[in-house]
Amino acid sequence: MPNSYNLHGITSSFFQPVIAVKEIGSENLYYLFTVGQYQSSSVSYGLEYSIINMNLNGGLGDIEPGQKNISLPGMSKAWGAVNATRHLNNRDVWVVTRLSDTDSNYFSSILITSSGINSIPVLSNSQVNPAPIPNPDLPLEIKISPDGTRLVCAHWGTSTPVEFCQFDPETGHISSLIRFNPSAYNSFLSSTRSMEFSIDSKFLYVSTISQGLPGYGIIYQYDVSKTDSLSFMQSEVLIGLDYRRSALQMGPNWKIYCSDFMIDSLHVINIPSFHGIGCNFQINAVSLNGQLSVDGLPQFVQKYKAYIHHAGDCPLDPVNFTSDIWPPPDSIRWNFGDPASGVANTSTLANPSHNFTSSGNYTVALYVRHNDNRTDTTWQTITIQPAPQPVLGPDQTICAPQTATFDAGACAGCTYQWDDLATMTMNIGSGQTYTTGTPGLYRVNVTGPNGCTGRDTVLLTIGTPVAVSVVIATVSTTVCAGEQVTFTSNASNAGSPPGFQWNVNGINASNANNATFIYTPVNGDCVTLKVTSNAACVTGNPATSNPVCMTVNQLHPVSLNITSTSIHTCASTPVTFNAFPTNPGNGPVYQWKVNGTNSGTNSQVFTYTPVNGDCITCELTSDISCPTGNPALSNTICMIVDQLLPVSIIASTPQTTVCAGTSVTFTANPTHGGLLPGYQWKVNAINVPGSTNSSFTYVPLNGDIITCELTSSDNCVTGNPALSPPLTLTVTPNPARTVSITPSAY
C-alpha cells in the first residue's frame, strides 16, 4: 500500500508485531495495530495503530492520510507481541499486548467497540518479572484460545518461558495460572518459539528450538483442561521434531501450520483436536513453490462473528435481510420477532426477506451453527414505520342499476390510487372515495408522508333478483319415544350466513338458529323453518319451509327368564332349559350361552349335558318396534353335577374246603353301596330265598358256586347292581368208621 512506508513496529526476530481488526459496523475500515521493542534503555514506539481504508488505492486499500502510527495513551511500554480476540458478545474485540518494564509488569487488554477504541486499558498482573534493561525478558508471542478463555505468553531469556493464563472475554481480565518449561529445557539450551491452540480449545501446541543443537526443534502438545502445574506437565506429549525454528498458526481450515527457517515448505498438524501423536504432525506438507519461509505466519482475529444487515422499513412490504457471518455456517435460522406473521416468522435462508405485519419495533434474531457445532446468536432491533391502514369494509353486492361508494378514510398528507384487479386496470381514481356501478375487485393504495403504503381490497358484485326458498327433511318421520331427531335444511339464495329460526307447532324453538335442528319430539309434533336471507337482490324474504310432522311410538321393554329341569344332576345326564320371553316380537332370536360362550341353536328350548359349575344364560334379540333393554339377557342358572361312582362287591368266607355237613358263613364287602344297600345271595346262580343280608350261612355241597348281588342305594352310580366274583366250595366226604377185633390165645 503506498502510504505504508515507515510503518512502525518490530521488523525481525518476533512473530507477532502486527494484527488487523475490522472497525465495528464498518464495511471498509480496519485498525492495523503494531507493537515496538526495546532499544537500548528506552522503549521505541510501543502499541500504535493506523487506519486502513479498503476503498482507497483503486479498491486495493491504503492507510488513510494522517491516520498512521497513532499512539495509544499509556501503551508506550507495550512491546514484543500483540494479539486480538472477540469479546464475549461476539461483536466487539479485545486487543491484548504486554507492558514490560521495571515498573510495568502487566498484560493490557484494550476494548474496541462500535464507538471506537477505549483509551482506558484493562491491566492484569503477570508472573514473569522483566529483567533490567537493556536485557529484559522478551515477550515473544501471545496466543488466545478460540473459545476466548485461555491465554499463553512466551518469553525469551527466562527460566520459565511460558505463562499459562485464564482470559475473561467479557471483562478482558487475565489471571495467571502457571509458568512452565517444555521438557526440552531439561536436555538442551532451548527457547520457546511459538504456540497455538486447537480450534476446540482443548489442546495447546508449543514449539521450541535448541540453542545447543542448531537445526533441532521440538513441538509438544498439552491438555489445557489441566490448570495445576503437575497435571499440566504430565499431559505433555512430544508430537514432532527434527526441524528448525517454527512459528505456529491456525489456518481457516482449523489445521495448524508451522513455518521453518529458510525452508521451501510448511509443516502441518492435520488434526489438532486429536490427543497425542494421532494429531498427525506432517513434515514439509505444503510446498511454497520454491519460495522460502523465514519466521512467522500472518495472524488474524479467529473468534466467530454474526451480524445482521437489512434494507426497507415499511409494514407489508418486503424488508430484505443479509447475514454477515464468519466462518461460513453449517446452518442458520432467522426469527423476525413477528409472531403474527405465522410460519413466515422464521427462515433458514442466508438472505431472506420478511413482510412485517404492522409498524413498531421488532427484535430480529439470527441463530448460527458453525461446522464445528459452535453456535452464535445476534440480535438487531429494527423500526417498521407506520403505514396508512385503509378499510374498505366487507364485499358488497348491489342490484342494478345501483352504485356503490368505497371510502379509504381521511389521511393527512397521503396520496390515493385506486385499481381494478379484476381487469388489471390501474390508477382508475386518486381520491379518498371511489364510486362505481361496475362489478370488479377494487384495491386502494394509500401512501403516507414517510413513503409507506397501506392497501385494502373489496369485491363488488352486481346481482339479479332471485327468490329465497328452503326445504327441510329428516331421516324418518316415525320414531320411538325419547329418540332425538335431526332435521336438515336446504336453502336457496339465502346469503352467507343466513338467519335460521326453527319452529315446533308454530312456536319458536330456543337455541335453534343453525342450519340443522336436533330435538326429541312427541307424537304429532310438526316442525318448520324460517330462513332470513342477507343476500342482495332477493324476493320472498324471509321464507318458510314445508312442515314435517312426527309419529312417535311407545317403548316396549324386552326381558327373558329361563328355567331348567334340574340344577343338581349326575354326570353325563342331559338337562333341558326353557326360555320365557316378554315382548319378543314376531321373529325373536335366542342365543344360549354356557359360561358366556355361545352355544345351542336359535330356540326357546336348549338341551345339553352340563359339567359341574356350568352357568347358563340366554340372550333374546327382539324384533318388536321401539324396544328397550334389547337385546335382553336372562337370569343365570348354575349347575351342580355329581360324578358317577362305580359299584362293586366282594364275597368272602374263612375257608372254601370243608367236610360234608359243615355249615359255612359268607360275608359281603360292598363298595359304594349307599346307606341302604340291597343283597341277594346266589348258589349256583340261583337266588337263595331270604338271603338279603350282608352275611349268608348254609351247608354246601361239593362244587357249589356262591355269589352275591349288590344293589346300591347311592345316586350317580355305575355298574349297579354289581355281582361279586364267584367262590367255589370243595366238600370232603366223611370217612367210614370200622372196628377190628383181634383174637387172643389163651
XYZ file of C-alpha atoms in Angstrom:
746
model
C 0.000 0.000 0.000
C 1.519 3.373 -0.998
C 1.109 5.035 2.416
C 2.516 2.083 4.405
C 6.132 3.319 4.171
C 7.774 3.864 7.580
C 5.062 1.922 9.414
C 6.285 1.436 12.983
C 6.715 -1.924 14.727
C 9.256 -4.710 15.173
C 10.937 -5.659 11.920
C 12.516 -9.021 12.734
C 13.004 -11.816 15.276
C 9.415 -11.602 16.536
C 6.350 -13.454 15.264
C 3.569 -11.073 16.333
C 4.333 -7.419 15.719
C 1.055 -6.667 13.891
C -2.646 -7.565 13.744
C -5.611 -6.119 11.831
C -9.073 -5.621 13.369
C -12.115 -4.574 11.349
C -13.780 -1.413 12.605
C -17.045 -2.487 14.248
C -20.003 -1.733 11.976
C -17.871 -0.660 9.024
C -17.582 -2.454 5.704
C -14.268 -0.940 4.587
C -12.226 0.354 7.563
C -9.660 -1.597 9.570
C -7.448 -0.852 12.565
C -3.863 -2.002 11.973
C -2.127 -2.428 15.355
C 1.690 -2.569 15.589
C 3.952 -3.054 18.590
C 7.532 -1.867 19.083
C 10.507 -3.182 21.026
C 13.136 -2.038 23.495
C 16.088 -0.196 22.070
C 18.994 0.297 24.489
C 17.466 1.792 27.633
C 14.247 3.154 26.152
C 11.069 1.833 24.561
C 10.598 2.506 20.872
C 7.047 3.169 19.664
C 5.000 0.912 21.993
C 1.451 -0.026 20.844
C 0.221 2.115 17.933
C -2.464 1.838 15.291
C -3.174 3.014 11.752
C -6.470 3.227 9.823
C -6.726 1.261 6.565
C -9.492 2.164 4.104
C -10.088 -0.596 1.539
C -11.841 1.866 -0.802
C -8.523 3.678 -1.382
C -5.896 2.771 -3.957
C -8.419 1.707 -6.594
C -10.104 -0.755 -4.202
C -6.786 -2.363 -3.137
C -6.751 -0.345 0.086
C -4.320 2.070 1.729
C -3.622 3.791 5.051
C -5.727 6.910 5.449
C -3.635 10.108 5.203
C -2.802 11.404 8.674
C -4.057 8.158 10.283
C -0.747 6.291 10.612
C 1.307 5.295 13.689
C -1.210 6.751 16.183
C -0.019 6.223 19.765
C -2.355 4.894 22.432
C -2.257 6.532 25.893
C -0.261 4.504 28.436
C 0.904 1.992 25.817
C 4.475 3.258 25.293
C 5.861 0.283 27.239
C 3.942 -2.289 25.185
C 6.294 -4.367 23.087
C 7.170 -7.764 21.669
C 3.735 -9.226 20.859
C 0.123 -8.257 20.186
C -2.976 -10.391 19.573
C -6.746 -9.952 19.492
C -9.924 -11.930 20.165
C -13.645 -11.311 20.117
C -15.490 -10.027 23.179
C -17.970 -12.440 24.775
C -20.735 -10.714 22.787
C -19.054 -11.962 19.543
C -19.158 -8.384 18.201
C -16.566 -6.259 19.974
C -12.822 -7.037 20.045
C -10.120 -7.185 22.744
C -6.580 -6.250 21.638
C -4.072 -7.804 24.074
C -0.390 -6.878 24.458
C 2.372 -6.928 27.100
C 3.658 -4.000 29.151
C 7.189 -4.803 30.312
C 9.471 -2.566 32.285
C 10.997 -2.470 35.729
C 7.785 -0.841 36.984
C 5.241 -2.057 34.372
C 4.774 -5.815 34.515
C 1.245 -6.169 33.090
C -0.913 -7.629 30.400
C -3.014 -4.914 28.751
C -6.468 -5.543 27.198
C -7.938 -2.744 25.059
C -11.601 -2.912 24.005
C -12.763 -1.939 20.506
C -16.492 -1.311 20.069
C -18.693 0.409 17.515
C -17.781 3.638 19.331
C -14.083 3.109 18.574
C -11.037 2.288 20.737
C -11.484 2.531 24.504
C -8.498 4.552 25.727
C -8.603 3.004 29.226
C -6.974 -0.451 29.154
C -7.711 -3.395 31.444
C -4.422 -4.207 33.224
C -3.662 -7.666 34.645
C -0.567 -8.759 36.571
C 1.976 -11.145 35.026
C 4.064 -13.708 36.904
C 7.088 -13.091 34.657
C 9.182 -10.245 36.099
C 11.084 -8.216 33.496
C 14.845 -8.260 33.719
C 16.732 -4.958 33.904
C 17.037 -3.028 30.686
C 18.665 -3.462 28.182
C 18.287 -7.250 28.537
C 14.673 -7.785 29.563
C 12.647 -10.985 29.293
C 11.288 -10.548 25.804
C 7.567 -11.324 25.280
C 7.854 -13.209 22.006
C 4.263 -14.257 21.409
C 0.727 -14.109 22.857
C -1.953 -16.603 21.816
C -5.624 -16.722 22.921
C -7.751 -19.871 22.635
C -10.617 -19.824 20.081
C -13.199 -20.016 22.877
C -11.638 -16.907 24.455
C -10.987 -18.473 27.886
C -7.226 -19.268 27.826
C -4.130 -17.166 27.061
C -0.444 -18.114 26.812
C 2.568 -15.816 26.568
C 6.068 -16.970 25.573
C 9.184 -15.082 26.730
C 12.815 -15.065 25.659
C 15.559 -15.144 28.235
C 13.746 -16.507 31.289
C 13.982 -19.800 33.129
C 10.266 -20.500 32.845
C 9.427 -19.107 29.402
C 5.700 -19.906 29.020
C 2.997 -18.252 31.149
C -0.396 -20.042 31.023
C -3.374 -17.816 31.969
C -7.131 -17.642 32.161
C -8.773 -14.966 29.976
C -12.202 -13.424 30.649
C -13.673 -12.412 27.239
C -16.325 -10.289 28.953
C -14.069 -8.134 31.165
C -10.695 -8.552 29.395
C -9.083 -9.538 32.702
C -6.187 -12.057 32.612
C -5.440 -14.375 35.559
C -2.024 -16.028 35.549
C -2.304 -19.736 36.405
C 1.115 -21.393 35.975
C 4.548 -20.943 34.417
C 6.203 -23.925 32.798
C 9.182 -25.145 30.792
C 8.731 -27.565 27.916
C 10.714 -30.737 28.583
C 13.386 -29.748 26.034
C 14.689 -27.300 28.638
C 15.816 -30.247 30.710
C 18.164 -31.507 27.988
C 19.258 -28.598 25.821
C 19.765 -24.869 25.921
C 16.401 -24.256 24.307
C 13.857 -21.485 23.901
C 10.146 -21.427 23.231
C 9.407 -20.048 19.793
C 5.668 -20.206 19.183
C 2.322 -21.517 20.482
C -1.146 -22.266 19.141
C -4.466 -23.732 20.368
C -6.655 -26.312 18.636
C -9.953 -24.995 17.283
C -11.928 -26.688 20.099
C -9.609 -25.034 22.670
C -8.737 -28.425 24.191
C -5.024 -28.615 23.335
C -2.077 -26.223 23.332
C 0.876 -26.744 20.995
C 4.300 -25.269 21.889
C 7.344 -25.229 19.577
C 10.916 -24.908 20.854
C 14.355 -24.625 19.290
C 17.638 -25.793 20.709
C 20.409 -23.325 21.373
C 22.894 -26.186 21.844
C 21.884 -28.227 18.806
C 21.402 -25.928 15.801
C 18.659 -27.056 13.491
C 16.897 -29.136 16.148
C 13.297 -28.331 17.041
C 10.520 -29.971 19.046
C 6.722 -29.486 19.207
C 4.766 -30.506 22.322
C 1.044 -30.929 22.941
C -0.606 -30.020 26.309
C -4.107 -30.601 27.717
C -5.375 -27.104 28.663
C -8.135 -28.513 30.882
C -5.332 -29.192 33.411
C -4.807 -25.974 35.357
C -2.353 -27.117 38.015
C 1.311 -27.350 37.075
C 1.753 -31.057 37.910
C -1.157 -32.440 35.863
C -0.482 -29.899 33.100
C 3.107 -31.072 32.664
C 2.047 -34.716 32.937
C -0.220 -34.153 29.895
C 2.805 -33.169 27.746
C 3.175 -35.252 24.552
C 6.005 -34.879 22.018
C 4.400 -34.813 18.586
C 7.165 -33.531 16.235
C 10.933 -32.949 15.964
C 13.882 -32.774 13.528
C 13.261 -29.360 12.063
C 14.474 -25.863 12.796
C 12.713 -22.948 14.448
C 8.985 -22.836 13.868
C 6.079 -20.385 14.183
C 2.670 -21.984 14.767
C -0.543 -20.511 13.353
C -4.026 -21.993 12.882
C -5.475 -21.516 9.417
C -9.122 -21.028 8.336
C -9.397 -24.822 7.853
C -8.529 -25.341 11.580
C -5.211 -27.038 10.764
C -2.100 -25.641 12.472
C 0.705 -24.628 10.076
C 4.366 -24.468 11.092
C 6.955 -22.298 9.357
C 10.590 -23.440 9.238
C 13.542 -21.098 8.849
C 14.729 -20.910 5.234
C 12.708 -23.957 4.133
C 10.555 -24.027 0.951
C 7.579 -25.725 2.613
C 5.322 -25.595 5.672
C 4.780 -28.357 8.222
C 1.190 -29.138 9.269
C -0.605 -30.507 12.339
C -3.542 -32.023 10.440
C -5.880 -32.908 13.319
C -5.054 -30.534 16.199
C -8.124 -31.577 18.234
C -6.865 -35.181 18.449
C -4.955 -36.166 21.569
C -1.346 -37.330 21.256
C 0.507 -38.287 18.107
C -2.837 -39.008 16.446
C -2.957 -35.241 15.776
C -0.901 -36.226 12.693
C 2.091 -33.856 12.530
C 3.412 -33.874 8.944
C 6.811 -32.525 7.901
C 7.057 -30.483 4.659
C 3.347 -30.914 3.938
C 2.684 -27.717 1.957
C 5.063 -26.636 -0.819
C 5.921 -22.940 -1.143
C 6.776 -23.441 -4.831
C 10.451 -22.572 -4.426
C 9.924 -19.665 -2.017
C 11.461 -19.773 1.486
C 9.773 -19.172 4.822
C 11.651 -17.154 7.473
C 9.795 -16.610 10.761
C 6.113 -16.075 11.500
C 2.806 -16.601 9.704
C 0.022 -13.962 9.477
C -2.302 -13.971 12.464
C -5.932 -12.844 12.457
C -8.878 -12.498 14.795
C -10.109 -16.058 14.899
C -13.249 -15.631 17.012
C -16.634 -16.046 15.364
C -18.892 -13.236 14.146
C -22.524 -12.906 13.127
C -24.040 -9.608 12.002
C -27.428 -8.596 10.581
C -27.955 -6.047 7.794
C -31.347 -5.003 6.436
C -32.996 -2.692 3.896
C -36.604 -1.454 3.990
C -38.817 -0.230 6.835
C -42.472 -0.410 5.755
C -45.075 -2.897 7.003
C -46.419 -5.407 4.480
C -43.565 -4.536 2.089
C -40.540 -6.841 1.886
C -37.711 -5.955 4.278
C -34.549 -7.569 2.888
C -32.022 -9.088 5.298
C -28.434 -10.191 4.706
C -26.227 -12.181 7.063
C -22.570 -11.337 7.745
C -21.091 -14.481 9.311
C -17.634 -15.896 9.835
C -16.690 -18.652 9.479
C -19.227 -19.866 6.885
C -22.006 -21.529 8.893
C -23.309 -25.060 8.815
C -26.849 -23.764 9.271
C -28.652 -20.553 10.213
C -32.134 -19.673 11.402
C -33.835 -16.281 11.455
C -36.587 -15.197 13.831
C -38.098 -11.862 12.784
C -39.843 -11.200 16.108
C -43.205 -11.028 14.306
C -45.317 -13.956 15.600
C -48.432 -12.511 13.950
C -46.882 -13.489 10.601
C -47.238 -17.204 11.484
C -44.907 -19.631 9.742
C -43.308 -16.709 7.849
C -41.803 -15.513 11.163
C -38.770 -17.792 10.678
C -36.415 -18.567 7.805
C -33.325 -20.666 7.114
C -32.213 -18.684 4.050
C -28.906 -16.821 4.118
C -30.512 -13.594 2.801
C -34.283 -13.721 3.387
C -36.979 -11.083 3.139
C -39.902 -10.605 5.508
C -43.178 -8.681 5.335
C -43.840 -7.291 8.815
C -47.492 -7.327 9.773
C -47.587 -3.863 11.352
C -45.440 -0.912 12.346
C -43.340 -0.862 15.523
C -40.029 -2.088 16.878
C -39.058 -5.700 16.168
C -36.143 -7.642 17.617
C -34.738 -9.769 14.802
C -32.606 -12.736 15.928
C -30.086 -14.676 13.850
C -29.038 -18.101 15.181
C -25.874 -19.581 13.671
C -24.432 -23.086 13.968
C -20.882 -23.412 12.678
C -19.310 -26.508 11.157
C -17.598 -27.316 14.472
C -21.034 -27.251 16.233
C -20.267 -23.904 17.881
C -23.269 -21.582 17.982
C -23.670 -17.791 17.798
C -26.731 -15.624 18.284
C -27.071 -11.983 17.312
C -29.987 -9.571 17.606
C -30.937 -6.321 15.930
C -33.892 -4.086 16.737
C -35.413 -2.567 13.609
C -38.176 0.020 13.385
C -41.014 -0.502 10.925
C -42.590 2.840 10.071
C -46.354 3.226 10.377
C -48.330 2.952 7.165
C -51.887 4.092 6.408
C -54.491 1.431 7.130
C -57.423 1.924 4.778
C -60.534 -0.173 5.464
C -62.986 -0.583 2.583
C -65.389 -2.761 4.528
C -66.921 -6.118 3.554
C -67.538 -7.249 -0.006
C -70.739 -5.834 -1.437
C -73.470 -6.942 -3.805
C -75.817 -4.388 -5.272
C -78.725 -4.690 -7.639
C -78.530 -2.959 -10.997
C -78.747 -0.044 -11.614
C -77.469 0.836 -8.115
C -73.912 2.132 -7.427
C -71.542 1.625 -4.504
C -69.154 4.167 -2.959
C -65.983 2.975 -1.230
C -64.174 5.214 1.269
C -60.440 4.706 2.068
C -60.607 7.131 5.027
C -59.057 10.522 5.596
C -55.250 10.646 5.832
C -53.272 13.887 6.188
C -50.538 14.232 3.590
C -51.419 10.901 1.925
C -51.916 10.088 -1.744
C -54.515 7.617 -3.095
C -54.524 5.240 -6.039
C -57.488 3.008 -6.970
C -57.033 -0.138 -9.127
C -59.444 -2.727 -10.560
C -57.647 -6.046 -10.083
C -60.350 -7.973 -11.916
C -59.446 -6.289 -15.198
C -55.895 -5.266 -14.107
C -56.799 -1.651 -14.819
C -54.535 0.517 -12.670
C -54.941 4.090 -11.402
C -58.670 4.420 -12.044
C -59.030 7.007 -9.271
C -56.925 9.229 -6.998
C -59.419 10.478 -4.394
C -60.318 9.343 -0.901
C -63.545 7.757 -2.248
C -64.447 5.846 -5.377
C -67.980 5.313 -6.749
C -68.900 2.662 -9.327
C -71.742 0.507 -10.594
C -69.424 -1.939 -12.404
C -68.563 -5.297 -10.840
C -64.875 -5.809 -10.005
C -62.178 -6.383 -7.378
C -61.144 -2.904 -6.263
C -57.921 -2.033 -4.409
C -56.886 1.251 -2.867
C -53.188 2.112 -2.241
C -52.747 4.848 0.370
C -49.164 6.183 0.619
C -48.242 8.188 3.708
C -45.733 11.055 4.003
C -42.980 8.567 5.067
C -43.364 6.590 1.820
C -45.056 3.559 3.409
C -48.184 2.287 1.661
C -51.282 0.637 3.107
C -53.714 -1.340 0.979
C -57.182 -2.872 1.133
C -59.425 -4.622 -1.390
C -63.183 -5.045 -1.759
C -65.223 -7.185 -4.145
C -68.271 -5.616 -5.802
C -70.903 -7.939 -7.309
C -73.952 -6.878 -9.337
C -76.885 -9.174 -8.540
C -80.124 -10.269 -10.335
C -83.294 -10.580 -8.158
C -83.923 -14.184 -7.061
C -86.383 -15.857 -4.674
C -85.474 -17.222 -1.278
C -86.671 -20.781 -0.523
C -85.957 -23.535 1.973
C -86.828 -27.242 2.283
C -86.388 -29.312 5.445
C -86.246 -33.088 5.934
C -85.383 -35.812 8.432
C -84.370 -39.440 8.016
C -87.704 -40.765 9.265
C -90.942 -39.208 10.473
C -91.754 -42.289 12.601
C -89.583 -42.684 15.703
C -89.690 -44.155 19.191
C -90.467 -42.203 22.333
C -87.388 -40.398 23.739
C -85.439 -40.608 20.456
C -83.597 -37.478 19.238
C -84.324 -36.448 15.652
C -82.077 -34.360 13.385
C -83.699 -32.051 10.845
C -81.638 -30.696 7.945
C -82.295 -27.748 5.679
C -81.555 -26.872 2.070
C -81.890 -23.132 1.442
C -81.607 -21.309 -1.857
C -80.480 -17.694 -2.271
C -80.110 -17.336 1.492
C -76.783 -15.466 1.519
C -73.911 -16.155 3.869
C -74.616 -16.608 6.626
C -78.420 -16.624 6.527
C -80.655 -16.341 9.600
C -82.395 -19.539 10.793
C -85.327 -19.965 13.172
C -86.813 -23.423 13.755
C -90.433 -23.741 14.978
C -92.269 -26.631 16.666
C -96.055 -26.491 16.300
C -95.725 -22.815 15.273
C -93.679 -21.825 18.363
C -90.040 -20.671 18.093
C -87.661 -23.317 19.442
C -84.943 -21.998 21.775
C -81.295 -22.103 20.649
C -82.452 -23.302 17.222
C -80.748 -20.888 14.831
C -78.493 -23.162 12.801
C -78.896 -24.982 9.502
C -79.664 -28.189 11.439
C -82.064 -28.769 14.347
C -81.905 -31.617 16.874
C -84.692 -32.258 19.398
C -86.819 -35.029 20.971
C -90.376 -34.933 19.552
C -93.674 -36.097 20.990
C -96.373 -37.719 18.914
C -97.988 -35.271 16.467
C -95.286 -32.521 16.603
C -94.908 -30.543 13.358
C -91.605 -28.744 12.582
C -90.976 -25.794 10.213
C -88.002 -23.466 9.484
C -87.965 -19.755 8.701
C -84.890 -18.520 6.750
C -83.956 -14.848 6.530
C -81.545 -14.137 3.657
C -78.792 -11.484 3.803
C -78.115 -11.776 0.072
C -78.735 -8.855 -2.183
C -81.484 -8.773 -4.750
C -83.757 -11.435 -3.226
C -87.569 -11.819 -3.064
C -89.813 -13.774 -0.693
C -87.603 -12.951 2.261
C -87.937 -14.438 4.855
C -89.009 -17.842 3.514
C -90.841 -20.590 5.470
C -90.208 -24.278 4.784
C -92.539 -27.221 4.340
C -93.848 -28.755 7.628
C -92.546 -32.140 8.807
C -94.904 -33.921 11.254
C -93.746 -36.734 13.551
C -95.288 -40.072 14.628
C -93.865 -41.198 17.989
C -94.413 -44.842 19.110
C -94.355 -46.030 22.723
C -91.471 -48.135 24.070
C -91.699 -51.902 24.718
C -89.424 -53.333 27.411
C -87.817 -56.642 26.405
C -86.922 -59.271 29.042
C -86.258 -63.030 29.324
C -86.477 -65.648 32.076
C -85.149 -69.213 31.819
C -85.859 -72.433 33.806
C -84.282 -75.903 33.818
C -85.492 -79.443 34.501
C -82.832 -79.736 37.171
C -79.981 -77.756 38.702
C -78.486 -80.774 40.548
C -77.791 -83.789 38.376
C -75.398 -86.606 37.676
C -72.514 -86.516 35.237
C -73.413 -87.361 31.621
C -77.087 -86.618 32.299
C -78.734 -84.189 29.782
C -80.647 -81.200 31.188
C -83.293 -79.188 29.343
C -83.665 -75.397 29.680
C -86.701 -73.349 28.620
C -86.893 -69.618 27.774
C -89.930 -67.451 28.655
C -89.716 -64.028 26.827
C -91.506 -60.705 27.276
C -92.118 -58.635 24.091
C -90.114 -60.942 21.818
C -91.735 -59.680 18.607
C -92.578 -61.860 15.639
C -89.130 -63.180 14.886
C -87.123 -63.271 18.113
C -83.577 -64.601 18.144
C -82.392 -66.714 21.090
C -78.736 -67.164 21.830
C -77.956 -69.632 24.594
C -74.639 -69.218 26.403
C -72.659 -71.638 28.556
C -70.217 -69.772 30.772
C -70.565 -66.753 28.481
C -69.766 -68.712 25.299
C -72.428 -69.007 22.595
C -73.976 -72.476 22.408
C -77.091 -74.203 21.119
C -79.427 -73.029 18.357
C -81.991 -70.278 17.914
C -84.703 -71.951 20.020
C -86.667 -71.389 23.201
C -85.508 -74.856 24.338
C -81.892 -75.832 24.977
C -80.800 -79.341 25.965
C -77.225 -80.270 26.781
C -75.158 -82.335 29.199
C -73.539 -79.981 31.757
C -70.412 -80.302 33.832
C -70.150 -79.146 37.406
C -70.169 -75.342 37.775
C -71.538 -74.562 34.290
C -73.622 -71.343 34.268
C -76.299 -70.992 31.592
C -77.860 -67.756 30.281
C -79.822 -66.830 27.186
C -79.797 -63.581 25.191
C -83.006 -62.509 23.469
C -82.951 -60.153 20.481
C -86.461 -58.916 19.843
C -87.746 -57.573 16.539
C -90.584 -55.655 18.154
C -90.752 -51.938 17.294
C -89.374 -49.438 19.843
C -87.885 -51.955 22.233
C -85.967 -51.081 25.407
C -83.404 -53.313 27.015
C -82.876 -55.056 23.691
C -81.134 -57.430 23.455
C -82.119 -58.760 26.879
C -80.023 -61.135 28.959
C -81.820 -63.729 31.071
C -81.265 -64.836 34.639
C -78.358 -67.234 35.246
C -78.716 -70.927 36.202
C -75.557 -72.569 37.554
C -75.404 -76.401 37.591
C -74.284 -78.798 40.312
C -73.121 -82.042 38.644
C -72.096 -85.051 40.729
C -69.556 -87.538 39.394
C -70.565 -91.227 38.801
C -69.416 -93.751 41.446
C -68.555 -97.382 40.425
C -70.480 -100.052 42.456
C -68.711 -103.355 43.340
C -68.894 -106.198 45.886
C -66.603 -108.991 47.106
C -67.891 -112.104 48.941
C -65.540 -113.900 51.333
C -65.515 -116.920 53.661
C -62.849 -118.182 56.047
C -62.495 -121.474 54.124
C -63.531 -122.886 50.789
C -62.781 -126.555 51.642
C -64.970 -128.151 54.317
C -66.218 -131.528 55.446
C -69.552 -132.736 54.337
C -72.341 -131.450 56.508
C -70.328 -128.468 57.749
C -72.159 -125.109 57.866
C -70.251 -122.241 56.092
C -70.798 -118.452 56.598
C -70.182 -115.963 53.781
C -69.664 -112.176 54.241
C -70.359 -109.392 51.639
C -67.896 -106.462 51.324
C -69.635 -103.687 49.240
C -68.124 -100.558 47.564
C -70.443 -97.511 47.064
C -73.402 -99.485 48.313
C -75.077 -96.484 49.863
C -76.833 -96.217 53.212
C -79.362 -98.953 52.379
C -77.644 -101.483 50.153
C -79.614 -104.477 48.911
C -78.061 -108.050 48.929
C -79.112 -111.198 47.131
C -77.040 -114.346 47.676
C -76.951 -116.941 44.930
C -75.898 -120.580 44.962
C -75.040 -121.844 41.549
C -76.594 -118.612 40.132
C -79.938 -119.317 41.788
C -81.291 -116.808 44.303
C -81.442 -118.163 47.804
C -84.771 -117.046 49.256
C -84.444 -114.805 52.292
C -80.725 -114.263 51.867
C -80.765 -110.423 51.727
C -78.311 -109.602 54.477
C -74.638 -108.853 54.315
C -73.868 -112.392 55.573
C -75.124 -115.832 54.487
C -74.759 -119.245 56.162
C -75.609 -122.649 54.696
C -74.309 -126.264 54.381
C -72.775 -126.547 50.932
C -72.375 -129.466 48.643
C -69.182 -130.213 46.846
C -68.709 -127.850 43.846
C -71.291 -125.241 44.867
C -70.611 -121.735 43.421
C -71.503 -118.859 45.700
C -72.070 -115.222 44.509
C -73.752 -112.130 45.961
C -75.559 -109.390 44.025
C -75.337 -105.817 45.468
C -77.969 -103.169 44.671
C -76.568 -99.700 45.741
C -78.823 -97.068 47.287
C -76.419 -94.222 46.217
C -77.238 -91.679 43.480
C -74.970 -91.240 40.442
C -73.518 -94.741 40.380
C -72.346 -97.083 37.628
C -72.311 -100.896 37.480
C -75.445 -101.157 39.633
C -76.399 -103.843 40.570
C -72.952 -105.448 40.919
C -72.189 -109.191 41.181
C -69.311 -110.440 43.325
C -66.642 -112.754 41.943
C -67.743 -116.461 42.396
C -66.498 -118.659 45.254
C -66.327 -122.419 44.543
C -66.561 -124.780 47.578
C -64.909 -128.123 47.962
C -66.783 -130.551 50.320
C -64.856 -133.604 51.517
C -66.919 -136.774 52.414
C -66.579 -138.045 55.988
C -64.566 -141.450 56.261
C -66.457 -144.764 57.215
C -65.919 -145.996 60.817
C -64.768 -149.739 61.314
C -63.889 -151.893 64.374
C -61.150 -154.529 64.155
C -61.117 -157.416 66.771
C -58.027 -159.487 67.119
C -58.458 -162.894 68.879
C -56.072 -163.721 71.588
C -54.639 -167.057 72.514
C -55.035 -168.378 75.746
